[in-house]
mmCIF file of C-alpha atoms in Angstrom:
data_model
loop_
_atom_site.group_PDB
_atom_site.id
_atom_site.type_symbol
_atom_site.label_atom_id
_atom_site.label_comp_id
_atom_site.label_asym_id
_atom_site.label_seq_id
_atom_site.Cartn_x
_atom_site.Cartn_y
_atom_site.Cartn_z
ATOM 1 C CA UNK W 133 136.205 106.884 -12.920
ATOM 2 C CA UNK W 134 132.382 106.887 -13.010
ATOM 3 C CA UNK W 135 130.971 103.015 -13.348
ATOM 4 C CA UNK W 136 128.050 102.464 -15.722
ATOM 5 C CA UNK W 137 125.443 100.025 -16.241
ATOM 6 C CA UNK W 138 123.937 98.676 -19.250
ATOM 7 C CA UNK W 139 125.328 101.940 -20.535
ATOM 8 C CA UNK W 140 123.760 104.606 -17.280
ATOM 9 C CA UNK W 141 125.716 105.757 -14.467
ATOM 10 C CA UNK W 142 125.055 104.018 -11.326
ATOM 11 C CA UNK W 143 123.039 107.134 -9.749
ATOM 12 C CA UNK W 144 120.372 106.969 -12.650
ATOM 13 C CA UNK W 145 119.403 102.958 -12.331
ATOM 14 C CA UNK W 146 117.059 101.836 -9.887
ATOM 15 C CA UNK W 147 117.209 97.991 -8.131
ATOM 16 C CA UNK W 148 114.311 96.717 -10.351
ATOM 17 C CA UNK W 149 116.159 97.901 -13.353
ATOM 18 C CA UNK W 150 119.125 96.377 -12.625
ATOM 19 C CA UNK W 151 116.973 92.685 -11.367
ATOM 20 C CA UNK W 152 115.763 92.969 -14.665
ATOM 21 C CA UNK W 153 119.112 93.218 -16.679
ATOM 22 C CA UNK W 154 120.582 90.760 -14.297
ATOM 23 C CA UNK W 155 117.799 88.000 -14.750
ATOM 24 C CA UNK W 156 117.904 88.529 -18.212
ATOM 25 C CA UNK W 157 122.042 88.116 -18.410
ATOM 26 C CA UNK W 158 122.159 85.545 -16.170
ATOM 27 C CA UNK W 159 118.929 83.735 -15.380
ATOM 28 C CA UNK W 160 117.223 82.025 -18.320
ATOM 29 C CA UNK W 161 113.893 82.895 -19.600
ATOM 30 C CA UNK W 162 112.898 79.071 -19.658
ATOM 31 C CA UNK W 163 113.532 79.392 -16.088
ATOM 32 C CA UNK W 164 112.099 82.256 -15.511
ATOM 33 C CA UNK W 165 109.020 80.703 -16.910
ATOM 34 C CA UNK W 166 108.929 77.602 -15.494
ATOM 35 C CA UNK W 167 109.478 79.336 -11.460
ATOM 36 C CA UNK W 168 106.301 81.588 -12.518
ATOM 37 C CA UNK W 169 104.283 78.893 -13.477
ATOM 38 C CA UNK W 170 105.126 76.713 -10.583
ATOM 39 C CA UNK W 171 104.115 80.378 -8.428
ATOM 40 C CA UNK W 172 100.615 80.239 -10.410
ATOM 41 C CA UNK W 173 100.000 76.784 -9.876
ATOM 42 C CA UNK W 174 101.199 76.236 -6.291
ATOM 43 C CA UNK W 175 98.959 74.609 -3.960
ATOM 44 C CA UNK W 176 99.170 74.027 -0.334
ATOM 45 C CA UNK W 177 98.335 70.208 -0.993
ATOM 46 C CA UNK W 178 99.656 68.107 2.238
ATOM 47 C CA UNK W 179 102.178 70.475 3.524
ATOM 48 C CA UNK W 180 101.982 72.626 6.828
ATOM 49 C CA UNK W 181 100.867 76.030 6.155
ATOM 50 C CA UNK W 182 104.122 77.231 7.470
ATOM 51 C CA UNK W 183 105.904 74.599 4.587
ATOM 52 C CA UNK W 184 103.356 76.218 2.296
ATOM 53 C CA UNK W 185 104.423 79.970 3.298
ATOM 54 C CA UNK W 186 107.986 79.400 2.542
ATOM 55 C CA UNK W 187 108.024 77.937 -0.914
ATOM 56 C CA UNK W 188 105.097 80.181 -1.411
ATOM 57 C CA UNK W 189 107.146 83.343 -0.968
ATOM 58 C CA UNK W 190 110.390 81.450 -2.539
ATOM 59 C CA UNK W 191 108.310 81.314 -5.895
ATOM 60 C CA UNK W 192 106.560 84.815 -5.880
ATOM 61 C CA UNK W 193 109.425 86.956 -6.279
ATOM 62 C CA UNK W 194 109.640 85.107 -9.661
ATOM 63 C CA UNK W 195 105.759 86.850 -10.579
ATOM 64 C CA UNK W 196 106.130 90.283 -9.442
ATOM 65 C CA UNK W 197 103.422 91.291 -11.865
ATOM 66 C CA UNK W 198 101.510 89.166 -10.688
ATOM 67 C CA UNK W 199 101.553 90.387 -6.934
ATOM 68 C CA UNK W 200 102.523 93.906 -7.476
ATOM 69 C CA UNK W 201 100.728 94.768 -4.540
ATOM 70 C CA UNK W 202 100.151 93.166 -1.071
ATOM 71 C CA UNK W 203 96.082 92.269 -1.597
ATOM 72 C CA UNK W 204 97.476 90.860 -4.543
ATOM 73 C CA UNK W 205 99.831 88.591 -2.855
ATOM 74 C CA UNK W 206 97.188 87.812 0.190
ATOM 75 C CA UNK W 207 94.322 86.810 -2.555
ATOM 76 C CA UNK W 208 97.371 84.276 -4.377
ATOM 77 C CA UNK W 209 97.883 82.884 -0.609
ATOM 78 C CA UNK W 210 94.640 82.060 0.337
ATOM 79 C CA UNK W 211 93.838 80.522 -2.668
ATOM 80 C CA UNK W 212 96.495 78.364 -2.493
ATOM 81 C CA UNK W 213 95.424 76.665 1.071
ATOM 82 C CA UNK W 214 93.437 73.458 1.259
ATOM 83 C CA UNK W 215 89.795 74.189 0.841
ATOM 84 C CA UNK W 216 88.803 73.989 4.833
ATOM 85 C CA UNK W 217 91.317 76.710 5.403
ATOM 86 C CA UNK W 218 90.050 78.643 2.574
ATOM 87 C CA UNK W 219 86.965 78.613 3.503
ATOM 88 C CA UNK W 220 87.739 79.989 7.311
ATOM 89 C CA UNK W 221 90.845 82.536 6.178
ATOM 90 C CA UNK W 222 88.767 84.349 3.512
ATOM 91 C CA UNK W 223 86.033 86.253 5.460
ATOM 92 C CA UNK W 224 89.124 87.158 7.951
ATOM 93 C CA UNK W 225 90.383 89.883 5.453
ATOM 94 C CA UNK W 226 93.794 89.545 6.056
ATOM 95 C CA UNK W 227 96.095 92.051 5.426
ATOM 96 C CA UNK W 228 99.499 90.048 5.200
ATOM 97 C CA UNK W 229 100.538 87.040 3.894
ATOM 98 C CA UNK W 230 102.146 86.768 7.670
ATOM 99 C CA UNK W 231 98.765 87.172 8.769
ATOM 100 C CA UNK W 232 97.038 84.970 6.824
ATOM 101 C CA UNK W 233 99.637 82.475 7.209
ATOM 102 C CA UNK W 234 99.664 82.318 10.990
ATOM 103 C CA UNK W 235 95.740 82.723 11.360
ATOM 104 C CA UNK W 236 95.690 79.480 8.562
ATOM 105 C CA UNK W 237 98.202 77.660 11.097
ATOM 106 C CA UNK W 238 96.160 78.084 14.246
ATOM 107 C CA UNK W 239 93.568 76.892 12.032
ATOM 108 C CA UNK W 240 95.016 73.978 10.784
ATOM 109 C CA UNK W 241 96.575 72.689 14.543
ATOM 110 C CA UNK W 242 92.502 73.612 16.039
ATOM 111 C CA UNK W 243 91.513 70.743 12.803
ATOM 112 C CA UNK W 244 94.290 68.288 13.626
ATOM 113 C CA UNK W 245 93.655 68.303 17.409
ATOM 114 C CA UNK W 246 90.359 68.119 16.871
ATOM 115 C CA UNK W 247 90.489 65.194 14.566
ATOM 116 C CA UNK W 248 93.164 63.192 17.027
ATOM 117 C CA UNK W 249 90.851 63.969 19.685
ATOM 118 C CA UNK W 250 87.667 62.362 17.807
ATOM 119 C CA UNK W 251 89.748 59.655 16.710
ATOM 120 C CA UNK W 252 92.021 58.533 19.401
ATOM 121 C CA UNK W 253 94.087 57.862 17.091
ATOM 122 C CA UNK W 254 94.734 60.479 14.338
ATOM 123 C CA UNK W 255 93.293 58.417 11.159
ATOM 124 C CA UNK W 256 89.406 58.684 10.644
ATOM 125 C CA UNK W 257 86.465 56.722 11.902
ATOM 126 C CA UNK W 258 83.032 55.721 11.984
ATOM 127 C CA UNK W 259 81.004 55.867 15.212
ATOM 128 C CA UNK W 260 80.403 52.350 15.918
ATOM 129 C CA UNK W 261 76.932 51.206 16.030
ATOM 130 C CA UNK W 262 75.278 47.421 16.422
ATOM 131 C CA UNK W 263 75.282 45.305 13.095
ATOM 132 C CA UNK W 264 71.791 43.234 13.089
ATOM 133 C CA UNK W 265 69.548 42.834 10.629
ATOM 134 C CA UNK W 266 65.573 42.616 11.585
ATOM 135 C CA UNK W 267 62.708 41.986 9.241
ATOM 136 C CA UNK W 268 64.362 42.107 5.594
ATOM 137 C CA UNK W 269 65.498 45.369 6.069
ATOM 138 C CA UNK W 270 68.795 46.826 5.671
ATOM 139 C CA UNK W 271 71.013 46.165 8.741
ATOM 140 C CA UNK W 272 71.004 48.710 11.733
ATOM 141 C CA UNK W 273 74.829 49.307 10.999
ATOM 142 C CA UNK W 274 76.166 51.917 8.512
ATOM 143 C CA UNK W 275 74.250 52.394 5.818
ATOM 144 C CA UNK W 276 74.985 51.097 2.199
ATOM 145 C CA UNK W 277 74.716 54.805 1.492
ATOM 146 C CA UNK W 278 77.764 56.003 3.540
ATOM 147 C CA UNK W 279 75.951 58.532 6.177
ATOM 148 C CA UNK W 280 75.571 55.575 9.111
ATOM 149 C CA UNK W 281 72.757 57.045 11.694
ATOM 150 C CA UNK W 282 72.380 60.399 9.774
ATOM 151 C CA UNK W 283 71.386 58.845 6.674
ATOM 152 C CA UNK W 284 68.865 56.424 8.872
ATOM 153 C CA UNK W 285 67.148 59.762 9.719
ATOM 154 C CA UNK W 286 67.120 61.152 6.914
ATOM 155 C CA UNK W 287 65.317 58.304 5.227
ATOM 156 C CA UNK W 288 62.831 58.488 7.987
ATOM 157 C CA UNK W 289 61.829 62.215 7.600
ATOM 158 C CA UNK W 290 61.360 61.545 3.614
ATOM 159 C CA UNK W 291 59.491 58.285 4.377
ATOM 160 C CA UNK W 292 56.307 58.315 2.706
ATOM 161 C CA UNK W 293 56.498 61.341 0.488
ATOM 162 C CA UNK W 294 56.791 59.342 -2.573
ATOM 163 C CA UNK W 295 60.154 61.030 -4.111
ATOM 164 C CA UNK W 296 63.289 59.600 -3.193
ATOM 165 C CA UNK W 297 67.114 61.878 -3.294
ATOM 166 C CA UNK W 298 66.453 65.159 -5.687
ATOM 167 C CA UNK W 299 62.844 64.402 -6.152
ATOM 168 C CA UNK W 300 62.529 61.510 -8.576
ATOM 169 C CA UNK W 301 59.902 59.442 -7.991
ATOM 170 C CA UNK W 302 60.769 55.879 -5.973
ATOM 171 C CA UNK W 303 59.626 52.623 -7.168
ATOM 172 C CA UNK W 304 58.925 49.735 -5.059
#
């Protein structure tokens, strides 16, 4: 008795044939649909890289054609990462998601060391500086624009030039 297969012998289908007669028996096109989409849209957001890499590779079997190959698959990666990691994982020419996955990790643990280690205390903050105000001018703390000593300096080296931020003229 020779078994068939949407109406071929066994010998003459291959797997991706037969994934694509399954799916379409048994898995619905709306879902189909919806699992790419999620694929094309996913996003690294506040997830660990490793988090990211799982549901990442969870969702891309659903969008073959749209990672047939493996620079495919890298380039859908990266672009899913958070912007600093992007930026430091793209001139590394990965050749594997595993690669760019683990270099993106060691990445991201160098960033949150860094930032506990700035911080004391893992959240974010200012350098603290003096609060006094002399003369009528601004106080000596951080600045009402948001860049504390840096914007100071700034204001310093344009002082006098007549043109304030992106050249427009300053009134007085």
């Amino acid at each position: 008795m020779q078994t068939t297969f949407a109406g071929r012998t066994e010998e003459a289908i291959t797997w991706s044939e037969f994934l694509d007669v399954f799916n379409d028996t048994f898995f619905p096109i709306l879902v189909q649909q919806v699992k790419r989409e999620q694929f094309r849209t996913l996003q690294q957001g506040n997830s660990s890289v490793l988090e990211y890499q799982m549901r990442f590779m969870a969702l891309s079997r659903y969008a073959p054609y749209v990672v047939s190959n493996n620079n495919m698959m890298v380039e859908y990666f990266i672009r899913g990462l958070r912007v600093e990691l992007q930026d430091a994982i793209v001139p590394l020419m990965c050749k594997t998601v595993e690669e760019a996955a683990q270099r993106a990790a060691t990445l991201e643990r160098s960033i949150r060391t860094r930032q506990v280690g700035e911080s004391g205390s893992g959240s974010f903050r200012l350098p603290h500086q003096s609060v006094g105000a002399s003369k009528g001018k601004a106080p000596a703390g951080p600045s009402s624009s948001g860049f504390g000593k840096w914007g100071q300096k700034l204001k310093q080296a344009f002082k006098g030039k007549g043109r304030g931020w992106g050249g427009r003229q300053q009134f007085q």
